[in-house]
JSON list of C-alpha atoms in Angstrom, two decimals:
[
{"chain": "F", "resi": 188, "resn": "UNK", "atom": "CA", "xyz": [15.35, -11.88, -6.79]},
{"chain": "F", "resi": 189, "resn": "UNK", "atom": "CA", "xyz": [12.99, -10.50, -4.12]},
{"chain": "F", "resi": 190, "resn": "UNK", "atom": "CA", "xyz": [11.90, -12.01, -1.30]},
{"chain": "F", "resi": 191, "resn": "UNK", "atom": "CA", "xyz": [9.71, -10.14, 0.91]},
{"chain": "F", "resi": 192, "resn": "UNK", "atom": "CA", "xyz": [8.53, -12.10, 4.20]},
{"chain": "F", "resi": 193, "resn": "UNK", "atom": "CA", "xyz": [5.07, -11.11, 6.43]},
{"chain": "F", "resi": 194, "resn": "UNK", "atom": "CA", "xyz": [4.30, -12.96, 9.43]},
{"chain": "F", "resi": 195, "resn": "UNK", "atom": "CA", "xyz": [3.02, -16.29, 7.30]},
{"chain": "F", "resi": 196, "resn": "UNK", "atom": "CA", "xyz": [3.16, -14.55, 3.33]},
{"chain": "F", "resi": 197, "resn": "UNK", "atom": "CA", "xyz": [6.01, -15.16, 1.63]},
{"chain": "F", "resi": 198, "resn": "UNK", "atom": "CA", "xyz": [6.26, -13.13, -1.58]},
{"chain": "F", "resi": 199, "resn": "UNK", "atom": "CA", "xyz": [8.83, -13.36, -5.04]},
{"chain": "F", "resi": 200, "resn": "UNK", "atom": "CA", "xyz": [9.75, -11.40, -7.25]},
{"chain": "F", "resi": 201, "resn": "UNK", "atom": "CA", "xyz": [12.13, -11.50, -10.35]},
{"chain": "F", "resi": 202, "resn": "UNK", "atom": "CA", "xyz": [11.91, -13.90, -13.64]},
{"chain": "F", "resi": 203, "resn": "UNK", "atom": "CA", "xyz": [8.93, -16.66, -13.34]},
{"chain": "F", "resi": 204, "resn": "UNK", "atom": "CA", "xyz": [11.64, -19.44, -14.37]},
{"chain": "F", "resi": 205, "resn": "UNK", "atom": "CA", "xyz": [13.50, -18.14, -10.92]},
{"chain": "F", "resi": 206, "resn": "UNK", "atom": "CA", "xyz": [10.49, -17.85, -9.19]},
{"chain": "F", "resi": 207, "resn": "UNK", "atom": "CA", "xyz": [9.35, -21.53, -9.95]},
{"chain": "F", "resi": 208, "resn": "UNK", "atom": "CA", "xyz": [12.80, -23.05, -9.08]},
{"chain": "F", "resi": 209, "resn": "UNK", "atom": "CA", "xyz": [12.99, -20.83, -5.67]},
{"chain": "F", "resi": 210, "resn": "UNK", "atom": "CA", "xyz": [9.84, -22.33, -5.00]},
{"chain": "F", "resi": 211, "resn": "UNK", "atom": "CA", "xyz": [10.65, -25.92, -5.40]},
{"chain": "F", "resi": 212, "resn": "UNK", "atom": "CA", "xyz": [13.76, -25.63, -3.27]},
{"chain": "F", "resi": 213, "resn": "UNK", "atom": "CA", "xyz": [11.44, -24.09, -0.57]},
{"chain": "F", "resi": 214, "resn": "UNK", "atom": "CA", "xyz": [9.09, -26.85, -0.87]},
{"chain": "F", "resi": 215, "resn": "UNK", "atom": "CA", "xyz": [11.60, -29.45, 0.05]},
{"chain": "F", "resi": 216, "resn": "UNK", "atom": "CA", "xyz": [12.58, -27.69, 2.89]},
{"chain": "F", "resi": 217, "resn": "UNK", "atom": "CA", "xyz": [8.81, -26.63, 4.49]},
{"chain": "F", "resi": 218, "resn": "UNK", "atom": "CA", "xyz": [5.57, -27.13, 4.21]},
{"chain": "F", "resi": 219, "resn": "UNK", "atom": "CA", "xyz": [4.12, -24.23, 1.85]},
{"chain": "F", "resi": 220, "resn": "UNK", "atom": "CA", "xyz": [0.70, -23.37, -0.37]},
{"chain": "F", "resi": 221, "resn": "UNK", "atom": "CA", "xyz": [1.45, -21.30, -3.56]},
{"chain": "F", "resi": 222, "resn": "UNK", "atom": "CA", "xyz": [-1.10, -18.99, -3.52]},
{"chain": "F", "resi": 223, "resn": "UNK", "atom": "CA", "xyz": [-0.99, -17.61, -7.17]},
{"chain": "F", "resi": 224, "resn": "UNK", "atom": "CA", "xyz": [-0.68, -14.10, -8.46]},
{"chain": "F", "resi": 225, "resn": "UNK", "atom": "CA", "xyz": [-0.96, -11.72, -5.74]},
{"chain": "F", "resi": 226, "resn": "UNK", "atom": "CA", "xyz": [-4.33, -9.17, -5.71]},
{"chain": "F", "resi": 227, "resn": "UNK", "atom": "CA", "xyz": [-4.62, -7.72, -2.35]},
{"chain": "F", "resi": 228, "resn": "UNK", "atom": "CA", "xyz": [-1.63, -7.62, 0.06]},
{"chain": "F", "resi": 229, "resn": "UNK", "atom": "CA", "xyz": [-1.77, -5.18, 3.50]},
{"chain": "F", "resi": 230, "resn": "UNK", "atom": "CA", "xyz": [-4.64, -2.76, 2.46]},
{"chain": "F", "resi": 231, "resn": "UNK", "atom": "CA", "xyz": [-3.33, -2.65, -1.34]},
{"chain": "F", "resi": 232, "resn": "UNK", "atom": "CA", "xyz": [-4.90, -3.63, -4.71]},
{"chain": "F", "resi": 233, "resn": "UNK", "atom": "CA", "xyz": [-2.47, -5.04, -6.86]},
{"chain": "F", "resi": 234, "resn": "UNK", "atom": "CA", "xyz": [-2.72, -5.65, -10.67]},
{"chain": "F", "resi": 235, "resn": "UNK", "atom": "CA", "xyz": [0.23, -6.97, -12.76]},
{"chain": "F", "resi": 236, "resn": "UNK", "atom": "CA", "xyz": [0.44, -6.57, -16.30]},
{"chain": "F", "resi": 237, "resn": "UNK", "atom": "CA", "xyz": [3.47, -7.07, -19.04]},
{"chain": "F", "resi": 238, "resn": "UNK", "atom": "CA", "xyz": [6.82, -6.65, -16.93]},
{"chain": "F", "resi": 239, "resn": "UNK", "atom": "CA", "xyz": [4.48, -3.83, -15.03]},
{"chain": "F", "resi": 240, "resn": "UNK", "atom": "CA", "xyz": [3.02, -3.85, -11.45]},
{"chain": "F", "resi": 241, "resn": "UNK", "atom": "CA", "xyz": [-0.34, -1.43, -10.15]},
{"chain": "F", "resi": 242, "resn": "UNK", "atom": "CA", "xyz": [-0.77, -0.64, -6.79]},
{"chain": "F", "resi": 243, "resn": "UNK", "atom": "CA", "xyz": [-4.07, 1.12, -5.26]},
{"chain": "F", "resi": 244, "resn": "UNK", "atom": "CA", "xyz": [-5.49, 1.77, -2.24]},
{"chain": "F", "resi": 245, "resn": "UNK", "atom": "CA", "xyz": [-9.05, 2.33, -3.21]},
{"chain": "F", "resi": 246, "resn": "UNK", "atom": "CA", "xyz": [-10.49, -0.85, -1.24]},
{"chain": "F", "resi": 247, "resn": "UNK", "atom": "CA", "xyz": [-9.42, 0.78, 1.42]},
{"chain": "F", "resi": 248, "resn": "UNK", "atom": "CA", "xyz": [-10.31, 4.82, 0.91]},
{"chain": "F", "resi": 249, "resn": "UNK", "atom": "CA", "xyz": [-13.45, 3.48, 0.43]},
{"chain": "F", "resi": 250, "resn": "UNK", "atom": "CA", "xyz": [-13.75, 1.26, 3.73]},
{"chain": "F", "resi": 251, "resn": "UNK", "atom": "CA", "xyz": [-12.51, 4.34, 5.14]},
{"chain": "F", "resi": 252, "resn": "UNK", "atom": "CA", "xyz": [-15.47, 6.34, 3.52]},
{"chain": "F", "resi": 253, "resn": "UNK", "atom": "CA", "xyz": [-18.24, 3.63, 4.24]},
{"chain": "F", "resi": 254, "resn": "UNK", "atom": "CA", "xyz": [-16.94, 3.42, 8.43]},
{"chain": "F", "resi": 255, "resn": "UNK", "atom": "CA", "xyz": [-17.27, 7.02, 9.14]},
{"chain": "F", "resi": 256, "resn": "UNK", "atom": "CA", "xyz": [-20.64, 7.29, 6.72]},
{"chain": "F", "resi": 257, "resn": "UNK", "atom": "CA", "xyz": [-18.89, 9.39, 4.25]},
{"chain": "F", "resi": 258, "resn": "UNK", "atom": "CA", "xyz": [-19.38, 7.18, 1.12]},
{"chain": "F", "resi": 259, "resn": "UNK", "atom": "CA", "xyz": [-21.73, 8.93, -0.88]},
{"chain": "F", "resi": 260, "resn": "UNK", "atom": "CA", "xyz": [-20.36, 12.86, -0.04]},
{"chain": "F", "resi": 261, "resn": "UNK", "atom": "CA", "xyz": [-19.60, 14.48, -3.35]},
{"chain": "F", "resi": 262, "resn": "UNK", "atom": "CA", "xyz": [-15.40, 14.06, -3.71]},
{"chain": "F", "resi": 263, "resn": "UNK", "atom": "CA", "xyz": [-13.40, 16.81, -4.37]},
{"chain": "F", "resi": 264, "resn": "UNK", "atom": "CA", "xyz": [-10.54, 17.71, -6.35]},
{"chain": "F", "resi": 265, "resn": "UNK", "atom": "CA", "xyz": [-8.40, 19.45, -3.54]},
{"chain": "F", "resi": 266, "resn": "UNK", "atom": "CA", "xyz": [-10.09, 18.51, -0.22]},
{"chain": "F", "resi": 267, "resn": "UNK", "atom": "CA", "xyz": [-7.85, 22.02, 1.14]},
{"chain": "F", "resi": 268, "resn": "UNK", "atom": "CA", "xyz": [-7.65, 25.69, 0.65]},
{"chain": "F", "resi": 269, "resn": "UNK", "atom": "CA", "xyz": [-6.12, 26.50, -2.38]},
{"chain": "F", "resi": 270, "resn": "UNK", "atom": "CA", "xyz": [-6.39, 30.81, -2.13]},
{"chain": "F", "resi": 271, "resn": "UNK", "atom": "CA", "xyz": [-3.85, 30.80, 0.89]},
{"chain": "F", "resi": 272, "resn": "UNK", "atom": "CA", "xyz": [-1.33, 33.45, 0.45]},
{"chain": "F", "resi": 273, "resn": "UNK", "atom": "CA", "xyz": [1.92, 32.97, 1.45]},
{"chain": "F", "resi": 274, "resn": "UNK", "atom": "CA", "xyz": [3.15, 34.24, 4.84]},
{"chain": "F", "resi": 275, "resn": "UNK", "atom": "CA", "xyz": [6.72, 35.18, 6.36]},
{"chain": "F", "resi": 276, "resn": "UNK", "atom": "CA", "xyz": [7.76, 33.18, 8.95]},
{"chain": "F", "resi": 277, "resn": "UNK", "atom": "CA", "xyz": [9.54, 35.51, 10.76]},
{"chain": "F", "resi": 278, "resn": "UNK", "atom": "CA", "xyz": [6.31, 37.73, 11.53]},
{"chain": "F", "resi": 279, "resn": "UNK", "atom": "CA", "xyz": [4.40, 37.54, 14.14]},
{"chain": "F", "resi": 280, "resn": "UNK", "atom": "CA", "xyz": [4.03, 36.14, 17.54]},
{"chain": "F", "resi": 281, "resn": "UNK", "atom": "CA", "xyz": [6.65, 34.23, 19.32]},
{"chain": "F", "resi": 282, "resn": "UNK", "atom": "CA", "xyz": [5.05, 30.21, 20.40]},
{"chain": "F", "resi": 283, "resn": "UNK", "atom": "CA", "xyz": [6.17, 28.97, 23.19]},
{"chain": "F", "resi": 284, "resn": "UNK", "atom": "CA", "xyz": [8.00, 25.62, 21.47]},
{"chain": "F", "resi": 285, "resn": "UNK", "atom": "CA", "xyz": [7.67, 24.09, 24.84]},
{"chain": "F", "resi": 286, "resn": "UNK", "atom": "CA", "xyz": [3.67, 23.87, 25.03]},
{"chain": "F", "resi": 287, "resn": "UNK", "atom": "CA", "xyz": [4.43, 21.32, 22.06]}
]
């Protein structure tokens, strides 16, 4: 079994019949609200499906998007450069590693 602790959120993992008895031992010990299946935990969307577990972040790209006024900019497949050749690193001008 897993047991993953966040400040207050307590979350299982493992078998349901485990699950329910590790949460009726902790309820005689504290005081605790079972919350359900989990859907959004620390900036993630979370959907669970037979013996399978999705993860996304897309809440959050898109509060990202919406606070910097980005949300309706056409997206892009590579948001970089793709035609850069290849360089040696062993050409060219000596940096000064202590600038950095």
């Amino acid at each position: 079994m897993n047991v993953l602790l966040y400040v207050d959120d307590l979350i299982l993992t493992d078998d349901e019949k485990l699950i329910r008895s590790c949460k009726e031992d902790l309820a005689r010990e504290f005081e605790m609200k079972d919350m359900g299946l989990m859907y959004y935990f620390l900036g993630f969307e979370l959907w669970q499906g037979d013996g399978e577990l999705y993860v996304s972040q897309g809440k959050y790209a898109n509060e990202i998007l919406k606070t910097f006024c980005m949300e309706s900019r056409k997206p892009m497949e590579t948001p970089l450069v793709t035609s850069w050749g290849k360089e040696d690193a062993n050409v060219g001008e000596e940096v000064e590693v202590t600038i950095y």
